Short mmCIF file of C-alpha atoms in Angstrom, two decimals:
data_model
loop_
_atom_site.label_atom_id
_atom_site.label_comp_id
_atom_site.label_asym_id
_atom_site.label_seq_id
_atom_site.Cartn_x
_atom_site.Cartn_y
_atom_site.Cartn_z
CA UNK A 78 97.00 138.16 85.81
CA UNK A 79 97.13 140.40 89.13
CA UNK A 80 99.59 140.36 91.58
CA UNK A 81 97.29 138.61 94.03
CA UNK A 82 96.18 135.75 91.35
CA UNK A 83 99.65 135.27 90.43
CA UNK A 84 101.17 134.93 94.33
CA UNK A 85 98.19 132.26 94.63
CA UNK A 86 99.45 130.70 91.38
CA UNK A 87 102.83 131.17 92.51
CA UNK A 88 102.37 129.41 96.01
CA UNK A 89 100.67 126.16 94.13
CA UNK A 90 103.47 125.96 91.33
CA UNK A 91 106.16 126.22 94.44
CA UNK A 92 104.51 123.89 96.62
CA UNK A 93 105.91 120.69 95.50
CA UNK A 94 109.86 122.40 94.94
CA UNK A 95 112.37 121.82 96.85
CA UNK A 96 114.81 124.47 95.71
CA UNK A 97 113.59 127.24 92.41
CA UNK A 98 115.93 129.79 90.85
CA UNK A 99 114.49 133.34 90.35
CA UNK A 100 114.91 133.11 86.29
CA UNK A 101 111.91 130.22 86.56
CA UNK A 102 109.86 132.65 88.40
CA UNK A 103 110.47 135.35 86.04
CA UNK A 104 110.36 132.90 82.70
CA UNK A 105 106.53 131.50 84.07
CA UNK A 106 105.05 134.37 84.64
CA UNK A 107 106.92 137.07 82.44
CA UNK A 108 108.08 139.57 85.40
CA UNK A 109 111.19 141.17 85.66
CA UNK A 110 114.04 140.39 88.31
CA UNK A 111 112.60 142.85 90.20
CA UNK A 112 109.37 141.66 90.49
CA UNK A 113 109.91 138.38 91.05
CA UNK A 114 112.25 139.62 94.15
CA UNK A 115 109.02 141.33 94.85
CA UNK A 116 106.48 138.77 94.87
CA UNK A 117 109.03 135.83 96.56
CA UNK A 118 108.92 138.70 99.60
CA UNK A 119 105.41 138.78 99.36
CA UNK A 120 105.20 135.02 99.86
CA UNK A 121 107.71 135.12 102.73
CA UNK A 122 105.51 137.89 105.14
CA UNK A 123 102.34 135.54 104.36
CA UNK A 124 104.08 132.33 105.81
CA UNK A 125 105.34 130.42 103.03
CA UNK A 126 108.93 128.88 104.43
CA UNK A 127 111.39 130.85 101.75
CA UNK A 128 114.83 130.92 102.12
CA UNK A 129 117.93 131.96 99.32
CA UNK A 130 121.35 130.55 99.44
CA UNK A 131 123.63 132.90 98.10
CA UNK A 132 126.61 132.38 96.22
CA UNK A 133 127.43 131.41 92.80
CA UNK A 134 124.99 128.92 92.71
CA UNK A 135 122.66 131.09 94.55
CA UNK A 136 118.75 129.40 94.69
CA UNK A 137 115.74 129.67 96.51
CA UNK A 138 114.96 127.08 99.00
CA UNK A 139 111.38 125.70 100.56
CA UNK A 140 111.35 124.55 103.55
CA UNK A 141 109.89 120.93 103.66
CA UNK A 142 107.02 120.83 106.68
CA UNK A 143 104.01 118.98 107.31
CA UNK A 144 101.87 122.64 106.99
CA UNK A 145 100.56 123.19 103.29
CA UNK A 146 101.70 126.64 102.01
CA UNK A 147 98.43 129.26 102.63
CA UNK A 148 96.77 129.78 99.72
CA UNK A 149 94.87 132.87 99.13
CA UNK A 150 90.86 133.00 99.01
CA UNK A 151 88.08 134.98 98.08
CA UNK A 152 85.68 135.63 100.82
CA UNK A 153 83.23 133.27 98.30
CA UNK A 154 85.30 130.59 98.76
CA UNK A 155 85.92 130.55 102.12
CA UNK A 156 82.37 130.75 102.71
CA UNK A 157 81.58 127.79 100.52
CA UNK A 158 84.71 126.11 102.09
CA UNK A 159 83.39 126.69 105.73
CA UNK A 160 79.96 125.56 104.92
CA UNK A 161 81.09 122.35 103.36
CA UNK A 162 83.14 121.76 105.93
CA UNK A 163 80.02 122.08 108.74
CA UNK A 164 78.61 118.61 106.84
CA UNK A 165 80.67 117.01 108.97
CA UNK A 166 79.18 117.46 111.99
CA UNK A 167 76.65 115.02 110.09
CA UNK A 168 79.60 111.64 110.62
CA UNK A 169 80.36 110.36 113.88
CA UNK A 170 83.41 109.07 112.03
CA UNK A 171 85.48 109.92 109.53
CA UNK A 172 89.05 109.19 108.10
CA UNK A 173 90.97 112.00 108.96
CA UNK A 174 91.90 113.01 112.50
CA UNK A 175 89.71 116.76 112.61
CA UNK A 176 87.80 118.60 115.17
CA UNK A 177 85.26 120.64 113.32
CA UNK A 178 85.02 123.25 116.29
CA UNK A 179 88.89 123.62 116.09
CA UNK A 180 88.92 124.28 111.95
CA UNK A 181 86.18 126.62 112.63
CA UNK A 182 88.24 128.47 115.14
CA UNK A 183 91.50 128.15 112.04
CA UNK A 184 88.98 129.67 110.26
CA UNK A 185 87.88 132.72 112.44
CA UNK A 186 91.69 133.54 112.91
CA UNK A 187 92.19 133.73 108.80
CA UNK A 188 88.96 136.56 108.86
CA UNK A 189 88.09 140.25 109.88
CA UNK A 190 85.79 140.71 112.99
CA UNK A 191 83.18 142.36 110.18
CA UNK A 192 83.49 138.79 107.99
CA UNK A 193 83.06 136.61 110.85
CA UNK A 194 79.88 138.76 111.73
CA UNK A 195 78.63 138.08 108.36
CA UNK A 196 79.94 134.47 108.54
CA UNK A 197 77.13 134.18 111.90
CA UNK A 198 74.65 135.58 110.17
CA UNK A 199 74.86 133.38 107.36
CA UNK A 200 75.07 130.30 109.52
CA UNK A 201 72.02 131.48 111.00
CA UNK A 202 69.55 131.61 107.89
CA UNK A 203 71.88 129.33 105.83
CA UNK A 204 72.01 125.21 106.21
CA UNK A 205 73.16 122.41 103.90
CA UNK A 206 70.94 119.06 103.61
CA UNK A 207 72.32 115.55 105.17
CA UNK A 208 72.09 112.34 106.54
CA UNK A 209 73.38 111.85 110.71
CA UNK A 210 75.82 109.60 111.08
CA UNK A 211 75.71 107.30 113.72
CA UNK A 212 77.50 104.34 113.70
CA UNK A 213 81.24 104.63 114.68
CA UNK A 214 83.96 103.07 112.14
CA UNK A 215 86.96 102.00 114.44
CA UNK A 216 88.96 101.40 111.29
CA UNK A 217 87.82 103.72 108.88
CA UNK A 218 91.63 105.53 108.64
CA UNK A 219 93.01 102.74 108.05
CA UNK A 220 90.80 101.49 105.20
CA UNK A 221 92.13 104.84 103.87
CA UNK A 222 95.21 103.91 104.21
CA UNK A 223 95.00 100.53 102.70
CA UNK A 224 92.85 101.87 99.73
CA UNK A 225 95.29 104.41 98.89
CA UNK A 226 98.48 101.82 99.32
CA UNK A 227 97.00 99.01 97.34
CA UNK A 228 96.82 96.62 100.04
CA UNK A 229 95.63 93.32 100.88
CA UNK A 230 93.84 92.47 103.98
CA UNK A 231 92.23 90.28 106.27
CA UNK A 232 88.43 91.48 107.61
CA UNK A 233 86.60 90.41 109.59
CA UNK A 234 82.95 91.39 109.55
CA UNK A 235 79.94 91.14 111.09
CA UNK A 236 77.43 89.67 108.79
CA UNK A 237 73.81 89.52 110.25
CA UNK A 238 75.45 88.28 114.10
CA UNK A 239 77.94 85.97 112.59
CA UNK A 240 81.44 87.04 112.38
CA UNK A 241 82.86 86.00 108.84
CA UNK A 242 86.58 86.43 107.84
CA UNK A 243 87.52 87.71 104.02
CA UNK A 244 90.72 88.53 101.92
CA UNK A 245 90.29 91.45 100.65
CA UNK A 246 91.77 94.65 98.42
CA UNK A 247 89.57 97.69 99.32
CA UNK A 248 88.79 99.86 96.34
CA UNK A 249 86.48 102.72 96.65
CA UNK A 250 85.17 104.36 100.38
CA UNK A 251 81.60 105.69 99.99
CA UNK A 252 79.24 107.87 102.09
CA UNK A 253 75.86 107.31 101.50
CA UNK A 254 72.28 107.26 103.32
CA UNK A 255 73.70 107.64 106.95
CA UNK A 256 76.53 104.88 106.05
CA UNK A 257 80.06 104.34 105.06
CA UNK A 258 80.49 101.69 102.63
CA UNK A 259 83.61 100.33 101.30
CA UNK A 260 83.92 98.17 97.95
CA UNK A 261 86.42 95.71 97.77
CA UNK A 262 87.73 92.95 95.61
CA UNK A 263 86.73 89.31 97.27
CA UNK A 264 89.98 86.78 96.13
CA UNK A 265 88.26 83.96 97.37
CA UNK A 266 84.68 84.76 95.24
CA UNK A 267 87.00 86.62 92.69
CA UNK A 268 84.13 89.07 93.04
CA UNK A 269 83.67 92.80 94.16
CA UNK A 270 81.68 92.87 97.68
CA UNK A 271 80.52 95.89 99.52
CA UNK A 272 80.94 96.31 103.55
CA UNK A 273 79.49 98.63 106.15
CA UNK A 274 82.59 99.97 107.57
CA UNK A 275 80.73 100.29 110.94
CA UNK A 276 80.76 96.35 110.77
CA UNK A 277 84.26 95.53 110.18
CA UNK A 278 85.62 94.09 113.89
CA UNK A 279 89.19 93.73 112.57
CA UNK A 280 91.23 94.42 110.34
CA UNK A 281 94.93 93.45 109.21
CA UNK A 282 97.28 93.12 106.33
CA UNK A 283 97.75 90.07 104.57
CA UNK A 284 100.18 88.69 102.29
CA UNK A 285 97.48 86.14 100.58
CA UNK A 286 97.36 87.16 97.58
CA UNK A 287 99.06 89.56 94.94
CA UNK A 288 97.54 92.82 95.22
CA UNK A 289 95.61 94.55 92.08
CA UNK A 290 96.09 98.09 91.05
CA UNK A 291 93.25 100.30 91.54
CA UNK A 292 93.42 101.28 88.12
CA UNK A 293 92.40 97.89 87.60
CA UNK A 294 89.49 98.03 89.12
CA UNK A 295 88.15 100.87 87.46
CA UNK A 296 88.53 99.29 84.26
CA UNK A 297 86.34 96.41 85.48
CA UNK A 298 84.08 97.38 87.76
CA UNK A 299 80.76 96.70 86.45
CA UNK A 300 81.98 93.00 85.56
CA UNK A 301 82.82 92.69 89.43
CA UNK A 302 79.41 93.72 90.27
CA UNK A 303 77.53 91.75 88.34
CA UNK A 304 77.41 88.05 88.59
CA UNK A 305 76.43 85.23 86.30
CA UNK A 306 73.17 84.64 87.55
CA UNK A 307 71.88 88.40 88.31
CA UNK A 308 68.11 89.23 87.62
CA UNK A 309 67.54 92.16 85.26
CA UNK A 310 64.64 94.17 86.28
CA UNK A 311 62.45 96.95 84.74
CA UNK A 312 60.40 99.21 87.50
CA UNK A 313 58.03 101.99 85.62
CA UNK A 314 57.44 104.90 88.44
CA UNK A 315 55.36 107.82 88.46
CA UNK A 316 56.69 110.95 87.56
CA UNK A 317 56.21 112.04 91.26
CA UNK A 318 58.63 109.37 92.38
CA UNK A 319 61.85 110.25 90.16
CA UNK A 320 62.66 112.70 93.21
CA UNK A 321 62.45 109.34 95.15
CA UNK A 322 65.12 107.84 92.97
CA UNK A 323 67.68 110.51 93.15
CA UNK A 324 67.83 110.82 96.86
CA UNK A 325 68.03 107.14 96.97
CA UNK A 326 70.03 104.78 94.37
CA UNK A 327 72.90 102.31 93.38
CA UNK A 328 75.01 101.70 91.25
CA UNK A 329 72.78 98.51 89.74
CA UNK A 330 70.66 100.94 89.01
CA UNK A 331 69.98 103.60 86.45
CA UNK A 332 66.95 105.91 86.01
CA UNK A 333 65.96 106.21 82.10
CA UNK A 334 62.93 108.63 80.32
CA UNK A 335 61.49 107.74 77.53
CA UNK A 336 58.31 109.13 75.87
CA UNK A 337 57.27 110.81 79.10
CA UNK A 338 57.52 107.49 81.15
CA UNK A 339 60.24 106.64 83.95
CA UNK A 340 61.76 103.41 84.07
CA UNK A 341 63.90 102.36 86.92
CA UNK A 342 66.38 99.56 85.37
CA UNK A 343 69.26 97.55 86.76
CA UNK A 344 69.97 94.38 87.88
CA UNK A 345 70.13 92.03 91.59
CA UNK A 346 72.38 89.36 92.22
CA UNK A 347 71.38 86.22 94.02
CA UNK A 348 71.21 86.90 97.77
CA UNK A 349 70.10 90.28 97.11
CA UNK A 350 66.62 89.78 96.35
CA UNK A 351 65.83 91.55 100.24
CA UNK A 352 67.97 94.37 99.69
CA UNK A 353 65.83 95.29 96.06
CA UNK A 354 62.18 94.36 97.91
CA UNK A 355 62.97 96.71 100.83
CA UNK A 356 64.57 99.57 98.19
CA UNK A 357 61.05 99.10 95.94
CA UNK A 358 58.68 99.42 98.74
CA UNK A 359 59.66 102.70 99.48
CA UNK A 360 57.88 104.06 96.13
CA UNK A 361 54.70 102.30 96.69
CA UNK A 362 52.22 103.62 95.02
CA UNK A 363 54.27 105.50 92.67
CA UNK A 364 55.00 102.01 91.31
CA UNK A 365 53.08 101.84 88.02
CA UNK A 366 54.56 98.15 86.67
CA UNK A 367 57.45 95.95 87.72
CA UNK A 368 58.93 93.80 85.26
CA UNK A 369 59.85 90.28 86.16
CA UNK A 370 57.39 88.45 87.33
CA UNK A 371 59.20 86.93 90.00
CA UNK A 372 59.93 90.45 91.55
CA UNK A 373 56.15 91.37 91.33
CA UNK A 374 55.42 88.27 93.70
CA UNK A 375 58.39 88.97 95.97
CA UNK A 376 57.16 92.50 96.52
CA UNK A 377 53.43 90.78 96.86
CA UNK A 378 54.42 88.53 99.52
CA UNK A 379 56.42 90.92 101.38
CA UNK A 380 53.28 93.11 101.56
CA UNK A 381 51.15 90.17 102.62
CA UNK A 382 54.33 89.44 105.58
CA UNK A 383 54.00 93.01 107.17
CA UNK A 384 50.28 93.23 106.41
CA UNK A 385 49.76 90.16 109.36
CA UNK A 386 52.20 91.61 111.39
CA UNK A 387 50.27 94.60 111.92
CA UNK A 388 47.12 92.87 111.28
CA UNK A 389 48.74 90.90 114.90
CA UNK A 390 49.47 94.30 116.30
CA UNK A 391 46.13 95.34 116.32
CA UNK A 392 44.35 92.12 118.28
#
């Protein structure tokens, strides 16, 4: 390991101490006292907040802050950092209090005129796919916050105009298709229920029911999903519309090959049966069978609906 791997390493295995003596330096990475000294100076001119209290009991003290100690980067990894990072230009919302303009600025500061040149000029010919964001999520922090404390709460949502109240434990925040979604355990249905966090008009904590650790939920979550009277389906697609699939799917679904054919199979739960029509007519003609019945119609008469709409259009 070279000096600049091991200050890295060194910053990480610090960052969580309080107080370090010099022989647990020199023990983890096999350096001498002098060394160590070394590389603990090292770590003081970049910023990291060293101090030693001498004495008899003489240690090495970090200074607790709300700034994370710098970590050293390859000019790879910033790039890949900084480019991630521009995504989020994509969400008008998102949980954590950032400007993207001012971390690009941080960002500029940390790099030589000649890298933030190149940086430009890679921005210029270089862009990462997504979805725009446009729905704001007033409480999206705080479904963070909730999520990551276990908590119970009281919602209430806007479902289709009508403002609807739920207990709720929120389990997993998604991103996905120009949305943020957040799962959550339903006490009263004693079933997990996805929300559009851009549709949640208040939110508070409530003292219900007995909160459920998330580890919990993990080790259940497909039970949650699916309820007692879900409809399995089987959808064969053309082998032009698996791209279809993968920029497009959920977690009732899975995408399976088998003897050269593609099957999309999963499952809908009553109520649903809107959500899986709309989803399927968005291969359609890469649809080569649909498996059951009762979905075939559904898709039928949907097809027949917006066929006299336009057909009404048109007089």
């Amino acid at each position: 390991m070279n000096k600049s791997e091991r200050l890295n390493d060194m910053m990480l295995f610090l960052n969580d101490k309080n107080t370090f003596q010099l022989s647990e330096i020199m023990a983890k990475y096999g350096v001498s006292r002098s060394t160590a000294i070394r590389d603990i100076k090292s770590l003081e001119e970049i910023g990291m907040p060293i101090y030693s209290e001498r004495g008899r009991n003489g240690h090495y003290q970090v200074l607790r802050n709300r700034l994370l100690s710098p970590i050293v980067f390859n000019i790879d990894e910033v790039f890949a950092l900084y480019f991630s990072m521009l995504t989020l230009k994509a969400y008008e919302t998102t949980p954590f209090h950032l400007s993207v303009e001012k971390l690009k600025t941080k960002f500029e500061h940390c790099l030589s005129a000649e890298k933030i040149e190149m940086l430009r000029k890679t921005e210029e010919v270089f862009s990462l796919g997504y979805i725009k964001h446009n729905n704001q999520c007033e409480f999206l922090d705080i479904i963070l916050q909730f999520t990551m404390e276990e908590k119970v709460c009281q919602i209430n949502y806007d479902k289709n105009g009508t403002e609807k109240t739920y207990i709720v434990q929120f389990y997993n925040i998604s991103s996905a298709y120009g949305q943020w979604y957040v799962t959550s355990y339903n006490f009263k249905d004693k079933r997990m229920q996805v929300f559009r966090c851009d549709r949640i008009l208040g939110l508070k904590e409530s003292d219900a029911f007995e909160a459920k650790k998330l580890v919990d939920f993990k080790r259940a979550a497909e039970n949650f999903y699916k309820k007692e009277d879900a409809t399995n389906f089987e959808v064969e697609i053309a082998s032009n519309g698996v791209d279809l699939f993968f920029k497009e799917n959920y977690p009732s679904m899975k995408l399976r090959q088998e003897q050269g054919k593609n099957f999309i199979r999963g499952y809908y739960n009553k109520g649903e049966e809107r959500f899986i029509i709309n989803y399927l007519l968005g291969y359609g003609d890469k649809i080569i069978a649909v498996q059951p019945d009762s979905l075939r119609e559904m898709l039928l008469n949907e097809l027949g609906s917006l066929q006299n709409h336009f057909l009404k259009l048109s007089l």
